[in-house]
Coordinates of N, CA and C in Angstrom, one line a residue:
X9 N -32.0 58.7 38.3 CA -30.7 59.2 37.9 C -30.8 60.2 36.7
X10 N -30.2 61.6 36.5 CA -29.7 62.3 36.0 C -29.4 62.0 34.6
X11 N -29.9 62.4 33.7 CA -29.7 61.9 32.2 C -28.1 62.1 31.8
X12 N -27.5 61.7 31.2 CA -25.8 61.3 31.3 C -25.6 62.1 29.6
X13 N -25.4 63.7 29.8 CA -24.9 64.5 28.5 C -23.7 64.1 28.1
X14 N -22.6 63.3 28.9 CA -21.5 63.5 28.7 C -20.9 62.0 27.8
X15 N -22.1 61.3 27.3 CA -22.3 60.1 26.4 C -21.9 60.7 24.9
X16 N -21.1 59.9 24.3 CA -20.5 60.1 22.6 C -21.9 59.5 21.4
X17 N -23.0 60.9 21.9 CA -24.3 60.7 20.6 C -24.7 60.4 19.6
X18 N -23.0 60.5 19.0 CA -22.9 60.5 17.6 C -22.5 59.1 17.3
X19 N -22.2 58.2 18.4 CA -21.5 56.8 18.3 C -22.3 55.6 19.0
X20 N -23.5 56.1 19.2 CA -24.1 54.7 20.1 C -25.1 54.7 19.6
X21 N -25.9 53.1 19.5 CA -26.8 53.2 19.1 C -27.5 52.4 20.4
X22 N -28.8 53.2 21.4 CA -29.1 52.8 22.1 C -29.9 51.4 22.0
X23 N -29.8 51.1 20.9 CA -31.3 50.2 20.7 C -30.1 48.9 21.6
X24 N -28.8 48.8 20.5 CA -27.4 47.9 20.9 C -26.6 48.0 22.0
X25 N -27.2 49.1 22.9 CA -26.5 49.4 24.6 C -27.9 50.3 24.8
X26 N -28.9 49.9 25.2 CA -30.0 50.5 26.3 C -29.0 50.5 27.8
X27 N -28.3 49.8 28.2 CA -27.7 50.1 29.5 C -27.0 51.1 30.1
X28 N -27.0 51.8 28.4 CA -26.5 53.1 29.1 C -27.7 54.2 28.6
X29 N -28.9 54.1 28.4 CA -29.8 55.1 28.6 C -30.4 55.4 29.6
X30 N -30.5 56.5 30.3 CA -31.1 57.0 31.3 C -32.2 57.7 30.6
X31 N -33.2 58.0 31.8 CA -34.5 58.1 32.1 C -34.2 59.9 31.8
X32 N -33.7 60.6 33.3 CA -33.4 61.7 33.4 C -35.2 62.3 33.5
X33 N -35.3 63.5 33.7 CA -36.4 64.2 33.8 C -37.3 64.9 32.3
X34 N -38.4 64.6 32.4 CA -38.7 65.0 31.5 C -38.5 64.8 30.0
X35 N -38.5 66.0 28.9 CA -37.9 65.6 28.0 C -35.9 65.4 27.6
X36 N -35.5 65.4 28.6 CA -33.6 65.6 28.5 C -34.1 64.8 27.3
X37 N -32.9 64.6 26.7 CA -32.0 63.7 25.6 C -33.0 63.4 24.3
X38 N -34.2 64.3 24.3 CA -35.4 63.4 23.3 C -34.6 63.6 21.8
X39 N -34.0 64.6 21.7 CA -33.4 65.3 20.1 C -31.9 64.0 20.1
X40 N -31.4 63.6 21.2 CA -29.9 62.5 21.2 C -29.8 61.5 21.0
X41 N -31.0 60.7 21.7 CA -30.8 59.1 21.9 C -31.4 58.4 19.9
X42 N -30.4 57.9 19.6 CA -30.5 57.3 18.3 C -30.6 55.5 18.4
X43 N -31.0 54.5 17.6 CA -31.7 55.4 16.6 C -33.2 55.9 16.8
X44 N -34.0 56.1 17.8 CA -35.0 56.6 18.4 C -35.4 57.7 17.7
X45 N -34.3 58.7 17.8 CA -34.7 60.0 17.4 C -35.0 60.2 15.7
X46 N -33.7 59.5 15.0 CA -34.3 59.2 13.9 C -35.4 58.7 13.5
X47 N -36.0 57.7 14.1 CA -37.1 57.1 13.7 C -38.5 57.7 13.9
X48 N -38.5 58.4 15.4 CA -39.7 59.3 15.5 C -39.8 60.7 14.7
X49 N -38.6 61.7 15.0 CA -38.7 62.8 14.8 C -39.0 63.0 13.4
X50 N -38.9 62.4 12.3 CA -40.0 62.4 11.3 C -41.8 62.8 11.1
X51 N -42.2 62.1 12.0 CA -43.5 62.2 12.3 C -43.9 63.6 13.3
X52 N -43.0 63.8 14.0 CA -43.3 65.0 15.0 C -43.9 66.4 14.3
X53 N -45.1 66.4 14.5 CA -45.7 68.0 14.3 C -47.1 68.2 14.8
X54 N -47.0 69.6 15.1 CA -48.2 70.2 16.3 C -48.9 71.4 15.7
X55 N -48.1 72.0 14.3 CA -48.7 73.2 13.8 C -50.5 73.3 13.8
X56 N -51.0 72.3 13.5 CA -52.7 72.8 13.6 C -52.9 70.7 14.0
X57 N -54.1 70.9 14.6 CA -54.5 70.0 15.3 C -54.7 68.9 14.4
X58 N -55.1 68.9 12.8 CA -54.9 67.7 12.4 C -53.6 67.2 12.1
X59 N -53.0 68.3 11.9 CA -51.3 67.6 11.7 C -50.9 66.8 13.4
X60 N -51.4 67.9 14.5 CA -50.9 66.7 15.7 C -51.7 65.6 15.7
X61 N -53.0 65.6 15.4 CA -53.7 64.0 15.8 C -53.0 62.9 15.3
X62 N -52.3 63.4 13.4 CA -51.7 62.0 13.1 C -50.5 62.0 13.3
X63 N -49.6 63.0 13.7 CA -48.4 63.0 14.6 C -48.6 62.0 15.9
X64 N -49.4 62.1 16.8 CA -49.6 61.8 17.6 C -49.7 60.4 17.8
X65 N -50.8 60.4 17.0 CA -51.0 58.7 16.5 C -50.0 58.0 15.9
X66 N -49.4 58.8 15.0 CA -48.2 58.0 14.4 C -47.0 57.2 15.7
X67 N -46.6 57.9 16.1 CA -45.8 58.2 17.6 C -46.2 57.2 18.8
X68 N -47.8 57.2 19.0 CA -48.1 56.1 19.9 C -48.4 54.7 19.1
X69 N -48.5 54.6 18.1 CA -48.4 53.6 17.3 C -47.0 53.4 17.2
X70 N -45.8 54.1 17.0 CA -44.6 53.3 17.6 C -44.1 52.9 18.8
X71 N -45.1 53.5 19.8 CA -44.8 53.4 21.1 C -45.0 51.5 21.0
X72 N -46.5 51.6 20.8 CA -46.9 50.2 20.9 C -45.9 49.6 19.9
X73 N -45.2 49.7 19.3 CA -44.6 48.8 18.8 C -43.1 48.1 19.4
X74 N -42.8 49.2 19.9 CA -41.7 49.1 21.2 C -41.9 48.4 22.0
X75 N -43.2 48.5 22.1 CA -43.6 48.0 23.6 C -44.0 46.5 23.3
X76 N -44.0 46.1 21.8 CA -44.7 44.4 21.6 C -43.1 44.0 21.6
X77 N -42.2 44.2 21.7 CA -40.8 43.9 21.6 C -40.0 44.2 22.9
X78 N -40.9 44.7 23.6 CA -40.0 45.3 25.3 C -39.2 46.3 25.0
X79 N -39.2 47.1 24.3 CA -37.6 48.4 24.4 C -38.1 49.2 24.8
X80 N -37.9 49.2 26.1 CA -38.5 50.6 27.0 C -37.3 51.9 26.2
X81 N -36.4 51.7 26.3 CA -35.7 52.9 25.7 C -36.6 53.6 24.5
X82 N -37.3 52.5 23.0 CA -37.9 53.2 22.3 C -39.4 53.8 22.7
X83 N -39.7 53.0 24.0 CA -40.7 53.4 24.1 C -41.1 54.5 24.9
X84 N -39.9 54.8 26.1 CA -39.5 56.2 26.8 C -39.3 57.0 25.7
X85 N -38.3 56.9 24.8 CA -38.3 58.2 23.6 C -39.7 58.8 22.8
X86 N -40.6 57.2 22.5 CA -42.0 57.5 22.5 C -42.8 58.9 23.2
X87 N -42.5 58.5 24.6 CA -43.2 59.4 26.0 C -42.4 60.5 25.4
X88 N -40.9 60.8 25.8 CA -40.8 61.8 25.4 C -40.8 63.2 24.3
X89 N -41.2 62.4 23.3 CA -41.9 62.9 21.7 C -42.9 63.4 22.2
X90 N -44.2 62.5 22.8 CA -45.2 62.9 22.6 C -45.3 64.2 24.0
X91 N -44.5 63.8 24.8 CA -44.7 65.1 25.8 C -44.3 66.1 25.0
X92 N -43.0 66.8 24.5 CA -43.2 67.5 24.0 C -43.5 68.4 22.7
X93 N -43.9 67.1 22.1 CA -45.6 67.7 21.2 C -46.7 68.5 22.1
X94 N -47.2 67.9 23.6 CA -47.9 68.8 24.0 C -47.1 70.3 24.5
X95 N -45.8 70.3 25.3 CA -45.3 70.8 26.0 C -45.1 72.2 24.7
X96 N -44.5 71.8 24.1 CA -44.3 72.5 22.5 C -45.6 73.6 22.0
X97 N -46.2 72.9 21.9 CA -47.9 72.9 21.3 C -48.1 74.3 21.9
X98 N -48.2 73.9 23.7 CA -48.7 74.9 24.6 C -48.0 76.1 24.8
X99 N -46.8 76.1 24.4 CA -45.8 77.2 24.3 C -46.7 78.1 23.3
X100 N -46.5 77.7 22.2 CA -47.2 78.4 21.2 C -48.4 78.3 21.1
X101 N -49.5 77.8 22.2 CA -50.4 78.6 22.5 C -50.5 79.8 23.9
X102 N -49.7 79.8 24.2 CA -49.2 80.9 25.0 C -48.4 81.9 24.6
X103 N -47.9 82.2 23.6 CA -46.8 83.2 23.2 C -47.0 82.8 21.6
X104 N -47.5 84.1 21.1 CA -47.2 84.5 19.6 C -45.9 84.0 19.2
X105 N -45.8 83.1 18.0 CA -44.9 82.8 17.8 C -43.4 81.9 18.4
X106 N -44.4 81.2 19.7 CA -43.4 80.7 20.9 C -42.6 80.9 21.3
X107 N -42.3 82.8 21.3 CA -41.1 82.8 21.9 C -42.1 83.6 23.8
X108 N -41.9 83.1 24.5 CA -42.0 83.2 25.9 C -41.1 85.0 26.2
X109 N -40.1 84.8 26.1 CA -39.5 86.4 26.3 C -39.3 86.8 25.8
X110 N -39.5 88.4 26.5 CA -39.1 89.6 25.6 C -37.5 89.7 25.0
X111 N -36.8 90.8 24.6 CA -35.7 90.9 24.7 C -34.7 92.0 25.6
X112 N -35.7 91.8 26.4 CA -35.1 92.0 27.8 C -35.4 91.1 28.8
X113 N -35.6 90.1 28.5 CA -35.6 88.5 28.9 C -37.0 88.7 30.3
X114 N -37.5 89.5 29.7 CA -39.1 89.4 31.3 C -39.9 88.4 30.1
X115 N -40.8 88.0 30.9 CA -42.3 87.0 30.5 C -43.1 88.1 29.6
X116 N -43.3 87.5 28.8 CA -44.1 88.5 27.8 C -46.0 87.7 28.2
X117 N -46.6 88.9 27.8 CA -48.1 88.8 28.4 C -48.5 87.3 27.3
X118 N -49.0 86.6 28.5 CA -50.1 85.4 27.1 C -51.2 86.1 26.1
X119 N -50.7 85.2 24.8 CA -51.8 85.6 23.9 C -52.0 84.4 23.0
X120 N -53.6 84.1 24.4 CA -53.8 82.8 23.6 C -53.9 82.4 22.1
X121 N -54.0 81.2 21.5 CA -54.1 80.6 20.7 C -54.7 79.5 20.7
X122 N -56.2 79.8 20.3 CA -56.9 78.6 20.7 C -56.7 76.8 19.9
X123 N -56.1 77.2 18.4 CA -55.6 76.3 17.5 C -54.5 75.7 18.2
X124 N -53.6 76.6 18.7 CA -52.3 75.5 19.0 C -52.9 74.6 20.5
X125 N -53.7 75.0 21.0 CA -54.1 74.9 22.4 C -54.4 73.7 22.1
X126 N -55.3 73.5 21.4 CA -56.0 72.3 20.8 C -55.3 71.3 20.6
X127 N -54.0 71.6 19.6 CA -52.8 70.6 19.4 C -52.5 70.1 20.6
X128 N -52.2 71.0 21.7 CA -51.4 70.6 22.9 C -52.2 69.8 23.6
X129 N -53.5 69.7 23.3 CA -54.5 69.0 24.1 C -54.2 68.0 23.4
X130 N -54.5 67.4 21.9 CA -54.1 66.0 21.5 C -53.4 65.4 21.7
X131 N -51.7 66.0 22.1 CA -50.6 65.2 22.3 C -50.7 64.9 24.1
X132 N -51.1 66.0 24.4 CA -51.7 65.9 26.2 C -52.2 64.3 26.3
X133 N -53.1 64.1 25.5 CA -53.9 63.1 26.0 C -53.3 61.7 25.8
X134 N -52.6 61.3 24.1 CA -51.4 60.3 23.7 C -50.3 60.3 25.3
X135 N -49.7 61.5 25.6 CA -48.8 61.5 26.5 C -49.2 60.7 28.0
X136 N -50.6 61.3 28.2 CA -50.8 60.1 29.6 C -51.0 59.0 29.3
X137 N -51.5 58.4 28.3 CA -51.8 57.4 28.2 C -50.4 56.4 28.2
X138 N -49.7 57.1 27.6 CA -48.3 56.2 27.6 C -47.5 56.5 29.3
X139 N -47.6 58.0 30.0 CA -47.0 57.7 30.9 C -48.4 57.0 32.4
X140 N -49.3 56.9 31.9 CA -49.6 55.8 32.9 C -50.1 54.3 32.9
X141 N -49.2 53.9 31.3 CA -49.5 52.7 31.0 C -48.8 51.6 32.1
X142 N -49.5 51.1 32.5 CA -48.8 49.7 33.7 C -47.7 49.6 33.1
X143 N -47.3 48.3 31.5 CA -46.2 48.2 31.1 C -45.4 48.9 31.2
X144 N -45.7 49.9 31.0 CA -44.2 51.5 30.5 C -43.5 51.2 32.0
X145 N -44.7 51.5 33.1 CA -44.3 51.8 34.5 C -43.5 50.7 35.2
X146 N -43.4 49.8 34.4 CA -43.0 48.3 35.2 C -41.2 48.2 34.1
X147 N -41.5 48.8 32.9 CA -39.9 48.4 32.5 C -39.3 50.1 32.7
X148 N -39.9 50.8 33.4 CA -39.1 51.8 33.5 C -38.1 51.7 34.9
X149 N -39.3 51.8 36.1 CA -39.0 50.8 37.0 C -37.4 49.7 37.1
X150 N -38.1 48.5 36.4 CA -37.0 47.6 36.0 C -35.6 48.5 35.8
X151 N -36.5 49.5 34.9 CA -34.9 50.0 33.9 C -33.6 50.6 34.7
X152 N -34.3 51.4 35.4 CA -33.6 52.3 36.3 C -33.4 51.7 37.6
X153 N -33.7 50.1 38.2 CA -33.3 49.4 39.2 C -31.8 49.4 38.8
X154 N -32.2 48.6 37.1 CA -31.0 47.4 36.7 C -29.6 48.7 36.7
X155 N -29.9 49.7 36.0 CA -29.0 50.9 35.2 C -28.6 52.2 35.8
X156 N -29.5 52.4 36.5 CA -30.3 53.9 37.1 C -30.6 54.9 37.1

């Protein structure tokens, strides 16, 4: 199911209604769902590779912590941090300054960046590990049976 924009962000605290968190694609809602967002987005950075390793680490070390408690919600917001730490990362090692277009809105030529590349590789690696963890896959599963 479709991540649900049309939820009051500023008034729910998912941790006290997961029933109404949806999965949705990708990163939807990573910057919305509270208090998740609060609690990670702190940690979140990719600028040179040792800031993402302990980004990274910080992030899957809350994962696992979600996960010794069962909140797939904090632990899906986990996944979606650390995706786009990589997702992010790789932007700006493809485009000076991460902006992707010109301003005439065409694809501007890649110019790599081997430092950010690097970043995007650390969070890359944190990211599978959480999206092909058995657990995650079994209360996501669950999640979106019960909710969807």
């Amino acid at each position: 199911m479709a991540f649900n924009y049309d939820l009051d962000f500023d008034n729910i605290n998912f941790r006290e209604k997961p029933e109404l968190y949806r999965v949705g694609r990708g990163e939807q809602g990573v910057l919305l769902v509270e208090p998740y967002k609060s609690e990670i987005l702190p940690y979140w950075r990719f600028k040179t590779p040792d800031m993402a390793k302990e980004s990274s680490e910080k992030i899957y070390e809350l994962y696992l912590d979600y996960k010794k408690v069962n909140d797939f919600v904090g632990m899906d917001m986990a996944r979606k941090f650390l995706q786009m730490g990589y997702t992010r990362a790789r932007r700006y090692a493809n485009y000076k300054g991460g902006r992707k277009y010109d301003e005439n809105g065409e694809v501007k030529e890649r110019d790599i960046d081997p430092v950010k590349a690097e970043s995007a590789s650390i969070f890359e690696k944190k990211w599978i590990l959480v999206r092909e963890d058995e657990d995650y896959l079994k209360l996501k599963k669950e999640h979106q049976k019960k909710y969807g």
